[in-house]
XYZ file of C-alpha atoms in Angstrom:
593
model
C 0.000 0.000 0.000
C 2.867 2.418 0.723
C 3.880 2.524 -2.945
C 0.441 3.940 -3.756
C 0.931 7.016 -1.562
C 2.485 9.061 -4.385
C -0.710 8.589 -6.392
C -2.730 10.126 -3.566
C -0.795 13.387 -3.085
C -1.474 16.733 -4.725
C 1.339 17.920 -7.053
C 0.999 21.464 -5.675
C 0.834 21.132 -1.867
C 2.410 17.672 -1.609
C -0.261 16.519 0.871
C -3.146 14.111 0.415
C -5.798 15.481 -1.924
C -8.569 17.471 -0.283
C -11.741 17.847 -2.337
C -9.899 16.831 -5.526
C -11.149 18.030 -8.899
C -10.389 16.487 -12.294
C -8.830 18.731 -14.936
C -9.614 18.077 -18.632
C -6.097 16.620 -18.974
C -7.140 13.855 -16.460
C -4.801 15.113 -13.716
C -6.114 15.997 -10.249
C -5.714 19.008 -7.973
C -6.982 19.990 -4.544
C -9.734 22.522 -5.014
C -7.916 25.006 -2.781
C -4.628 24.430 -4.623
C -6.356 24.966 -7.969
C -7.594 28.326 -6.714
C -4.091 29.249 -5.512
C -2.470 28.751 -8.918
C -5.060 30.680 -10.939
C -3.880 33.689 -12.921
C -6.014 36.421 -14.433
C -5.720 36.903 -18.201
C -6.299 40.099 -20.197
C -9.865 40.847 -21.274
C -8.919 40.196 -24.908
C -8.090 36.582 -24.086
C -11.346 35.781 -22.277
C -13.964 33.415 -23.716
C -16.530 36.218 -23.689
C -14.350 38.553 -25.761
C -13.593 35.780 -28.229
C -17.282 35.017 -28.637
C -17.955 38.719 -29.152
C -15.317 38.868 -31.870
C -16.715 35.759 -33.572
C -13.844 33.466 -32.584
C -14.705 29.865 -31.776
C -14.066 28.974 -28.158
C -14.801 25.908 -26.054
C -15.752 25.762 -22.392
C -12.153 24.885 -21.610
C -10.166 26.824 -24.178
C -6.566 25.599 -24.249
C -4.104 28.392 -24.842
C -1.739 28.271 -27.784
C 1.423 26.938 -26.189
C 3.502 28.758 -28.801
C 2.354 32.038 -27.209
C 3.534 31.079 -23.774
C 6.791 30.599 -21.947
C 5.687 28.185 -19.266
C 8.431 25.849 -18.193
C 11.874 24.675 -19.130
C 14.254 22.209 -17.481
C 17.109 24.590 -18.267
C 15.460 27.883 -17.264
C 16.502 30.018 -14.321
C 13.330 29.353 -12.315
C 11.254 32.128 -13.815
C 8.545 32.113 -16.464
C 6.063 34.536 -17.949
C 2.945 34.466 -20.061
C 4.355 35.907 -23.251
C 0.975 35.897 -25.005
C -0.656 38.315 -22.567
C 0.308 41.925 -23.083
C -0.595 43.048 -19.601
C 0.544 39.996 -17.648
C 3.516 40.666 -15.369
C 6.475 38.337 -15.208
C 5.690 35.794 -12.494
C 8.288 33.581 -10.795
C 7.968 29.786 -10.716
C 8.392 27.688 -7.609
C 8.438 23.984 -6.742
C 5.806 22.238 -4.683
C 6.823 20.003 -1.728
C 6.880 16.922 -3.968
C 9.129 18.513 -6.591
C 6.579 19.515 -9.272
C 7.180 22.965 -10.808
C 4.157 25.213 -10.024
C 3.196 28.307 -11.997
C 2.413 30.814 -10.602
C 3.529 30.499 -6.929
C 0.941 29.594 -4.374
C -0.693 32.770 -3.048
C -2.883 33.050 0.057
C -6.538 33.174 -0.987
C -8.385 36.452 -0.455
C -10.267 36.827 2.792
C -13.751 35.412 2.327
C -16.424 33.695 4.385
C -17.240 31.302 1.549
C -15.811 27.826 0.985
C -13.194 27.415 -1.779
C -15.855 25.858 -3.994
C -18.251 28.788 -3.602
C -15.836 31.726 -3.361
C -15.931 33.795 -6.561
C -13.181 33.245 -9.105
C -11.733 36.375 -10.781
C -12.975 36.952 -14.298
C -10.897 35.656 -17.203
C -8.958 33.274 -14.959
C -6.486 30.772 -16.387
C -5.106 27.614 -14.769
C -2.025 25.600 -15.790
C -1.750 21.928 -14.856
C 1.475 21.578 -12.817
C 2.063 18.066 -14.178
C 1.556 18.288 -17.955
C 1.733 22.145 -18.147
C -1.376 22.396 -20.325
C -3.238 25.663 -19.783
C -6.905 26.532 -20.078
C -9.164 29.538 -19.543
C -12.037 28.999 -17.104
C -15.613 29.763 -18.161
C -18.275 31.494 -16.052
C -18.623 28.465 -13.764
C -15.031 28.781 -12.586
C -13.736 25.798 -10.619
C -17.276 24.456 -10.265
C -17.043 23.459 -13.922
C -14.585 20.692 -13.029
C -15.989 17.352 -11.794
C -15.038 16.206 -8.304
C -13.055 12.988 -8.013
C -15.183 11.060 -5.518
C -13.326 7.817 -6.220
C -10.005 9.380 -5.250
C -11.533 10.748 -2.039
C -12.739 7.276 -1.108
C -9.358 5.688 -1.792
C -7.586 8.326 0.324
C -10.049 7.822 3.173
C -9.452 4.069 3.217
C -5.691 4.519 2.949
C -5.499 6.992 5.838
C -7.644 4.811 8.061
C -5.480 1.777 7.327
C -2.385 3.783 8.403
C -3.877 4.807 11.750
C -2.716 3.390 15.096
C -3.341 -0.267 15.895
C -6.695 -1.086 17.498
C -6.904 -2.594 20.966
C -8.953 -5.513 22.190
C -12.238 -4.400 23.803
C -12.511 -7.351 26.216
C -9.113 -7.343 27.927
C -9.647 -6.513 31.624
C -6.355 -4.725 32.426
C -3.810 -3.728 29.756
C -5.636 -4.186 26.431
C -3.700 -6.175 23.873
C -3.568 -5.369 20.192
C -6.678 -6.597 18.382
C -6.191 -9.270 15.724
C -9.774 -9.616 14.413
C -13.144 -7.893 14.490
C -16.525 -9.638 14.405
C -18.838 -7.808 12.033
C -21.961 -9.212 13.702
C -20.852 -8.532 17.300
C -19.124 -5.277 16.324
C -16.312 -6.086 18.779
C -12.504 -6.135 18.412
C -10.773 -9.218 19.884
C -7.212 -10.220 20.656
C -6.409 -13.914 20.123
C -6.892 -15.046 23.783
C -10.188 -13.151 24.134
C -11.438 -14.448 20.793
C -10.800 -18.057 21.860
C -12.415 -17.459 25.259
C -15.378 -15.273 24.312
C -15.988 -15.968 20.633
C -15.338 -19.700 19.971
C -15.744 -20.837 16.358
C -18.691 -23.153 17.106
C -22.406 -23.009 17.605
C -24.187 -19.845 16.458
C -20.885 -17.902 16.572
C -19.437 -20.108 13.841
C -21.512 -18.188 11.283
C -20.098 -14.822 12.312
C -17.671 -13.131 9.930
C -14.270 -12.225 11.383
C -12.242 -9.606 9.503
C -8.868 -7.859 10.088
C -9.098 -4.877 12.480
C -8.269 -2.292 9.805
C -11.026 -3.603 7.545
C -13.457 -3.614 10.425
C -12.568 -0.033 11.317
C -13.117 1.083 7.741
C -16.519 -0.613 7.601
C -17.416 1.098 10.896
C -16.441 4.588 9.838
C -17.176 4.472 6.149
C -19.531 7.329 5.391
C -22.403 6.934 2.946
C -21.259 7.026 -0.645
C -21.444 10.448 -2.233
C -23.298 10.402 -5.507
C -21.642 12.434 -8.247
C -23.852 15.077 -9.778
C -23.693 16.769 -13.162
C -21.358 19.771 -13.341
C -23.907 21.626 -15.521
C -27.003 20.608 -13.534
C -25.986 20.236 -9.891
C -29.336 18.770 -8.836
C -29.194 15.957 -11.418
C -27.358 12.667 -10.916
C -25.408 11.117 -13.767
C -27.463 8.480 -15.559
C -25.793 7.925 -18.962
C -22.313 7.970 -20.504
C -21.340 9.844 -23.696
C -18.868 7.703 -25.671
C -17.571 10.596 -27.811
C -17.061 13.031 -24.917
C -15.912 10.194 -22.603
C -17.841 11.584 -19.647
C -20.956 10.776 -17.618
C -23.997 12.936 -18.410
C -27.375 13.485 -16.814
C -30.884 13.198 -18.229
C -31.244 16.975 -18.510
C -28.048 17.210 -20.624
C -29.645 14.800 -23.074
C -32.926 16.716 -23.022
C -31.087 19.931 -23.916
C -29.510 18.204 -26.910
C -25.864 18.718 -25.908
C -25.040 15.158 -26.939
C -27.712 14.658 -29.582
C -25.335 13.422 -32.290
C -23.173 11.402 -29.892
C -23.358 7.747 -28.963
C -24.777 7.497 -25.440
C -24.784 4.295 -23.397
C -26.108 3.196 -20.034
C -23.911 4.274 -17.117
C -23.906 0.843 -15.459
C -22.946 -0.973 -18.653
C -20.008 1.369 -19.323
C -18.974 1.120 -15.678
C -18.725 -2.651 -15.926
C -16.976 -2.440 -19.321
C -14.307 -0.031 -18.121
C -13.774 -2.000 -14.924
C -13.211 -5.083 -17.062
C -10.782 -3.208 -19.323
C -8.814 -1.857 -16.368
C -8.674 -5.321 -14.780
C -7.393 -6.846 -18.029
C -4.761 -4.128 -18.358
C -3.672 -4.730 -14.764
C -3.151 -8.431 -15.480
C -0.450 -7.624 -18.021
C 1.129 -5.041 -15.747
C 1.067 -7.488 -12.852
C 3.062 -9.989 -14.909
C 5.605 -7.271 -15.652
C 5.868 -6.380 -11.974
C 6.437 -10.032 -11.085
C 9.173 -10.274 -13.720
C 10.715 -7.066 -12.370
C 10.863 -8.483 -8.839
C 12.573 -11.620 -10.106
C 14.911 -9.458 -12.177
C 15.900 -7.435 -9.101
C 16.748 -10.651 -7.279
C 18.908 -11.637 -10.250
C 20.688 -8.275 -10.233
C 21.379 -8.446 -6.499
C 22.815 -11.923 -6.945
C 24.977 -10.547 -9.746
C 26.431 -7.956 -7.367
C 27.540 -10.696 -4.994
C 28.868 -12.827 -7.837
C 30.825 -9.912 -9.317
C 32.401 -9.249 -5.935
C 33.366 -12.898 -5.532
C 34.747 -13.131 -9.063
C 36.669 -9.923 -8.523
C 38.331 -11.246 -5.388
C 39.221 -14.488 -7.123
C 40.532 -12.730 -10.216
C 42.637 -10.273 -8.235
C 44.220 -13.128 -6.252
C 45.123 -14.928 -9.482
C 46.500 -11.765 -11.004
C 48.671 -10.992 -7.978
C 50.030 -14.548 -7.955
C 50.995 -14.335 -11.640
C 52.577 -10.905 -11.304
C 54.584 -11.927 -8.227
C 56.099 -14.792 -10.248
C 57.499 -12.457 -12.888
C 60.855 -10.697 -12.773
C 61.355 -7.274 -11.168
C 60.579 -5.490 -14.437
C 56.991 -6.755 -14.220
C 56.332 -5.321 -10.752
C 55.856 -1.794 -12.107
C 53.284 -3.110 -14.576
C 51.448 -5.088 -11.900
C 50.042 -1.985 -10.212
C 48.655 -0.757 -13.531
C 46.974 -4.078 -14.231
C 45.420 -4.173 -10.750
C 44.096 -0.684 -11.314
C 42.467 -1.867 -14.541
C 40.860 -4.818 -12.791
C 39.539 -2.569 -10.029
C 38.237 -0.137 -12.609
C 36.439 -2.979 -14.408
C 35.114 -4.179 -11.052
C 33.765 -0.740 -10.149
C 32.344 -0.291 -13.639
C 30.453 -3.563 -13.472
C 29.131 -2.797 -10.002
C 28.140 0.712 -11.016
C 26.267 -0.525 -14.079
C 24.425 -3.217 -12.120
C 23.680 -0.935 -9.140
C 22.452 1.802 -11.461
C 20.191 -0.738 -13.142
C 18.968 -1.941 -9.724
C 18.198 1.648 -8.717
C 16.444 2.395 -12.002
C 14.430 -0.825 -11.925
C 13.525 -0.335 -8.242
C 12.155 3.148 -8.899
C 10.222 1.939 -11.924
C 8.864 -1.075 -10.001
C 7.842 1.162 -7.079
C 5.956 3.433 -9.485
C 4.362 0.423 -11.182
C 3.325 -1.130 -7.875
C 1.900 2.176 -6.665
C -0.149 2.539 -9.836
C -1.371 -1.065 -9.547
C -2.452 -0.628 -5.925
C -4.158 2.644 -6.758
C -6.022 1.050 -9.678
C -7.076 -1.900 -7.525
C -8.465 0.504 -4.956
C -10.267 2.420 -7.699
C -11.838 -0.829 -8.958
C -13.265 -1.414 -5.478
C -15.309 1.778 -5.813
C -19.024 1.339 -6.381
C -19.565 4.788 -7.862
C -19.990 4.246 -11.634
C -19.915 7.914 -12.439
C -16.839 8.683 -10.391
C -15.100 5.613 -11.768
C -15.809 6.476 -15.394
C -14.455 9.964 -14.878
C -10.968 8.575 -14.311
C -11.039 5.107 -15.882
C -9.867 6.168 -19.364
C -6.850 7.986 -17.961
C -5.990 5.039 -15.706
C -6.289 2.548 -18.562
C -3.956 4.661 -20.677
C -1.483 4.958 -17.809
C -1.526 1.215 -17.204
C -0.872 0.466 -20.908
C 1.859 3.115 -21.045
C 3.522 1.743 -17.909
C 3.365 -1.784 -19.310
C 5.010 -0.598 -22.530
C 7.816 0.941 -20.477
C 8.684 -2.573 -19.283
C 9.409 -3.420 -22.914
C 12.069 -5.491 -24.575
C 15.495 -5.062 -23.023
C 14.298 -3.470 -19.769
C 14.572 -6.721 -17.845
C 17.910 -7.766 -19.360
C 21.159 -7.300 -17.395
C 23.380 -4.630 -18.906
C 26.504 -6.265 -17.550
C 27.867 -9.789 -17.217
C 29.379 -11.141 -14.018
C 32.416 -12.618 -15.743
C 35.757 -10.885 -16.052
C 36.589 -11.835 -19.621
C 40.309 -11.315 -19.148
C 43.256 -13.635 -18.820
C 46.849 -12.725 -18.089
C 49.481 -14.193 -20.422
C 52.608 -14.813 -18.310
C 54.951 -15.990 -21.077
C 55.951 -12.991 -23.176
C 59.561 -12.077 -23.802
C 61.265 -9.406 -21.685
C 61.230 -6.927 -24.581
C 57.401 -7.223 -24.665
C 56.845 -6.602 -20.962
C 55.719 -3.015 -21.510
C 52.940 -4.381 -23.769
C 51.707 -6.860 -21.191
C 47.923 -6.806 -21.309
C 44.844 -8.914 -20.732
C 43.716 -11.487 -23.253
C 39.977 -11.799 -23.693
C 38.833 -15.373 -23.438
C 35.579 -14.926 -25.356
C 34.732 -12.830 -28.426
C 37.267 -9.998 -28.564
C 36.390 -6.355 -29.211
C 39.337 -4.165 -30.157
C 40.468 -1.310 -32.399
C 43.691 -0.271 -34.082
C 46.456 0.951 -31.757
C 47.707 4.506 -32.457
C 50.459 4.088 -29.873
C 52.327 1.337 -31.732
C 51.483 2.412 -35.314
C 53.769 4.157 -37.812
C 53.451 7.934 -37.664
C 52.121 8.045 -41.270
C 48.997 6.076 -40.340
C 45.785 8.172 -40.205
C 43.013 7.046 -37.808
C 39.254 7.747 -37.826
C 35.948 6.191 -36.742
C 37.113 5.582 -33.135
C 40.350 4.004 -34.431
C 38.429 1.394 -36.436
C 39.256 2.928 -39.850
C 42.815 3.595 -41.069
C 44.592 4.933 -44.137
C 48.064 6.354 -44.763
C 49.628 9.663 -45.792
C 52.592 8.018 -47.526
C 52.944 6.204 -50.852
C 55.114 3.648 -49.005
C 53.616 0.759 -47.055
C 53.128 1.370 -43.330
C 52.077 -1.113 -40.615
C 49.406 -0.697 -37.949
C 48.562 -3.259 -35.216
C 45.446 -4.042 -33.236
C 45.303 -3.066 -29.580
C 44.704 -6.605 -28.303
C 47.171 -9.480 -28.505
C 46.260 -13.173 -28.515
C 48.230 -16.130 -27.179
C 45.522 -18.771 -26.911
C 42.005 -19.504 -28.100
C 40.304 -19.079 -31.483
C 39.797 -15.536 -32.800
C 38.174 -14.130 -35.932
C 37.957 -10.578 -37.286
C 37.217 -8.933 -40.628
C 38.428 -5.900 -42.568
C 36.511 -4.183 -45.373
C 38.324 -2.284 -48.130
C 36.722 1.190 -48.308
C 39.124 2.638 -50.914
C 41.397 0.875 -53.389
C 43.123 3.088 -56.016
C 45.916 2.460 -58.536
C 46.360 -1.251 -57.716
C 48.114 -0.986 -54.321
C 49.279 -4.029 -52.378
C 47.688 -3.968 -48.914
C 48.509 -6.867 -46.611
C 46.364 -8.388 -43.862
C 47.373 -10.823 -41.116
C 49.065 -11.006 -37.717
C 52.421 -9.854 -36.348
C 54.655 -9.741 -33.292
C 54.740 -6.563 -31.258
C 58.237 -5.689 -32.573
C 57.414 -6.120 -36.281
C 58.956 -3.565 -38.668
C 56.469 -0.715 -39.198
C 57.917 0.872 -42.384
C 57.798 -2.082 -44.801
C 55.050 -4.268 -46.194
C 53.627 -6.744 -43.707
C 55.371 -10.116 -44.130
C 58.731 -8.776 -45.344
C 60.398 -9.796 -42.065
C 60.093 -12.926 -39.931
C 57.716 -11.325 -37.427
C 54.542 -11.133 -39.527
C 52.245 -13.556 -41.376
C 49.969 -12.022 -44.002
C 47.986 -12.342 -47.249
C 48.591 -9.802 -50.058
C 46.826 -11.256 -53.108
C 43.711 -13.200 -54.034
C 41.074 -10.807 -55.394
C 41.350 -7.911 -52.955
C 39.422 -4.960 -54.462
C 37.273 -2.049 -53.287
C 34.374 -3.353 -51.213
C 36.055 -6.697 -50.494
C 35.856 -8.244 -47.020
C 38.954 -9.997 -45.690
C 38.460 -12.426 -42.817
C 41.356 -13.480 -40.555
C 41.005 -16.649 -38.448
C 43.704 -17.198 -35.824
C 43.383 -20.620 -34.166
C 46.020 -20.800 -31.447
C 44.603 -24.075 -30.160
C 45.521 -25.754 -33.451
C 48.362 -23.259 -34.165
C 46.977 -22.250 -37.577
C 46.221 -19.034 -39.482
C 43.516 -19.000 -42.203
C 42.269 -16.225 -44.509
C 38.888 -15.554 -46.156
C 37.936 -13.137 -48.942
C 34.231 -12.403 -49.304
C 33.434 -15.460 -47.134
C 35.511 -17.812 -49.316
C 38.456 -19.560 -47.686
C 41.787 -18.915 -49.417
C 43.319 -22.392 -49.526
C 43.124 -24.952 -46.729
C 45.488 -23.309 -44.181
C 47.779 -20.355 -44.868
C 50.227 -20.886 -41.983
C 50.872 -23.628 -39.428
C 52.880 -23.916 -36.183
C 51.808 -20.411 -35.157
C 52.781 -19.990 -31.480
C 53.289 -17.064 -29.124
C 51.688 -13.654 -28.751
C 50.183 -12.179 -31.947
C 48.484 -8.890 -32.782
C 46.090 -8.257 -35.701
C 48.063 -6.335 -38.344
C 47.583 -4.423 -41.613
C 50.013 -2.693 -43.986
C 48.781 -0.107 -46.502
C 49.630 3.140 -48.291
C 47.693 6.288 -49.187
C 45.752 4.535 -51.943
C 43.975 2.227 -49.486
C 41.525 2.702 -46.635
C 40.202 -0.194 -44.519
C 37.732 -0.573 -41.623
C 38.104 -3.150 -38.853
C 35.154 -5.279 -37.633
C 35.618 -7.178 -34.346
C 33.523 -9.104 -31.851
C 32.603 -11.597 -34.580
C 31.912 -15.272 -33.928
C 34.038 -17.953 -35.558
C 32.464 -19.085 -38.888
C 30.023 -21.950 -38.319
C 31.625 -24.372 -40.742
C 35.021 -23.942 -39.061
C 33.531 -24.444 -35.576
C 31.873 -27.672 -36.741
C 35.063 -28.930 -38.320
C 37.114 -28.045 -35.239
C 34.717 -29.916 -32.943
C 34.934 -33.026 -35.163
C 38.738 -32.856 -35.176
């Protein structure tokens, strides 16, 4: 029930609604708060002046929002009605629950009349503090808005359920807290007194025992207020206009206000809308259940990430301590990276937990509010708010769409430390990803003539001579596959694609020394896609051009640490594509072997 409390508070005063009225935008306001945020418009903007000038105007004439400067997330806290020549600049303020209110709440003028009966200044305008839609009031003023009797009933039940615990009425000395109430006896009992004075046998067996809060509500519940027509205050609502989506009275129909509209029986539409709201809640309830299970999953992920982090750090420290003194300086950097990854994963998961918790709280509050609304027996009051509630329920359900209940982070640390590089490669010591690798070209190790773009995924060269660029990630075990597309290919250059050691020569074509393995021919043209498959489990290197394998195996006995490599000149531009799965036919063949 506590999640529903936000649905029951006025966006202006931040307290529970008192005598709530329903605006045409379906939002609610306390009647007193609505009076406090009224502003007076110039005579030229009034409905009467528009009718006199021949302009069409409705009872609730929405102002042209282009004429107004109402609200901005980036403003300085002030707004003004730019469409009204005589309107002064009026500061904005926030209500207790954080909703921006325009204009600021002002004390009502001294009057002996109730807020509902006190006169409203002529040509008054009101702006909804939630959706910021504005409208000019007609001669009826605030009395032209229907009262939300359903919301009043829900608030009354909610406040009574939050009151202090009831005491047993039969305890002789210190009364204990009551656990049940008998509706027939109209007495509150604690458990010992119920067993002693109200045994579940004989005539008492037919009595109905209810929880104390429910019994208190049934005791104090006042007679239901019947909603009356806003145009004819002495007439009760009897029909429902489908086009206007509002209850109407018999006199409204007699006057012909809805003569061309489809009008249905109030009771039938009440049952129909209750059924629609119940059906919508079923879908939202399933989403809420999934969200609760998802939160449990996320909280378990936090614990698992912490455990994996501890285990991974211990392994990393053990490997680093086994290396020579030159590796000790690098160890601190690697630990910092692991901790950064750890904090990043936790931050992502905790942020998702926080986001999902807020959304679930809002969803649960809306569900509880709707369930309380369904309990109402006032067809007219229910139909006044049912359309808005049905839309809100569908909109909230859509917000739990695809991807919302999917973890944004895995619990695994997809890194593995290679502890067998040569001493000259110590400064390049890095993590090896055990699953699908995502990487880009490395500007730090590339020749100075290489030109990078597209987040270091696209490279070309400023020289007519061949220059070498390496990938950022090195591989020493596992099976890895990446592709390169040829974006530009002019004057028959000779680009080369393959793998290389970290100390490969950077100013000659790839493959000219004994530290690179590459392909340079075989139908490479503009638009071609070159695939490189490095299988360090089988110690082989294979190439593909436009998904066709170039020979059985290009190189064998490939061992050690290798980096993706490309050599090109100014006539060539290529783009790297990583994170790709191993081709299916190769995976099948490898599993058979």
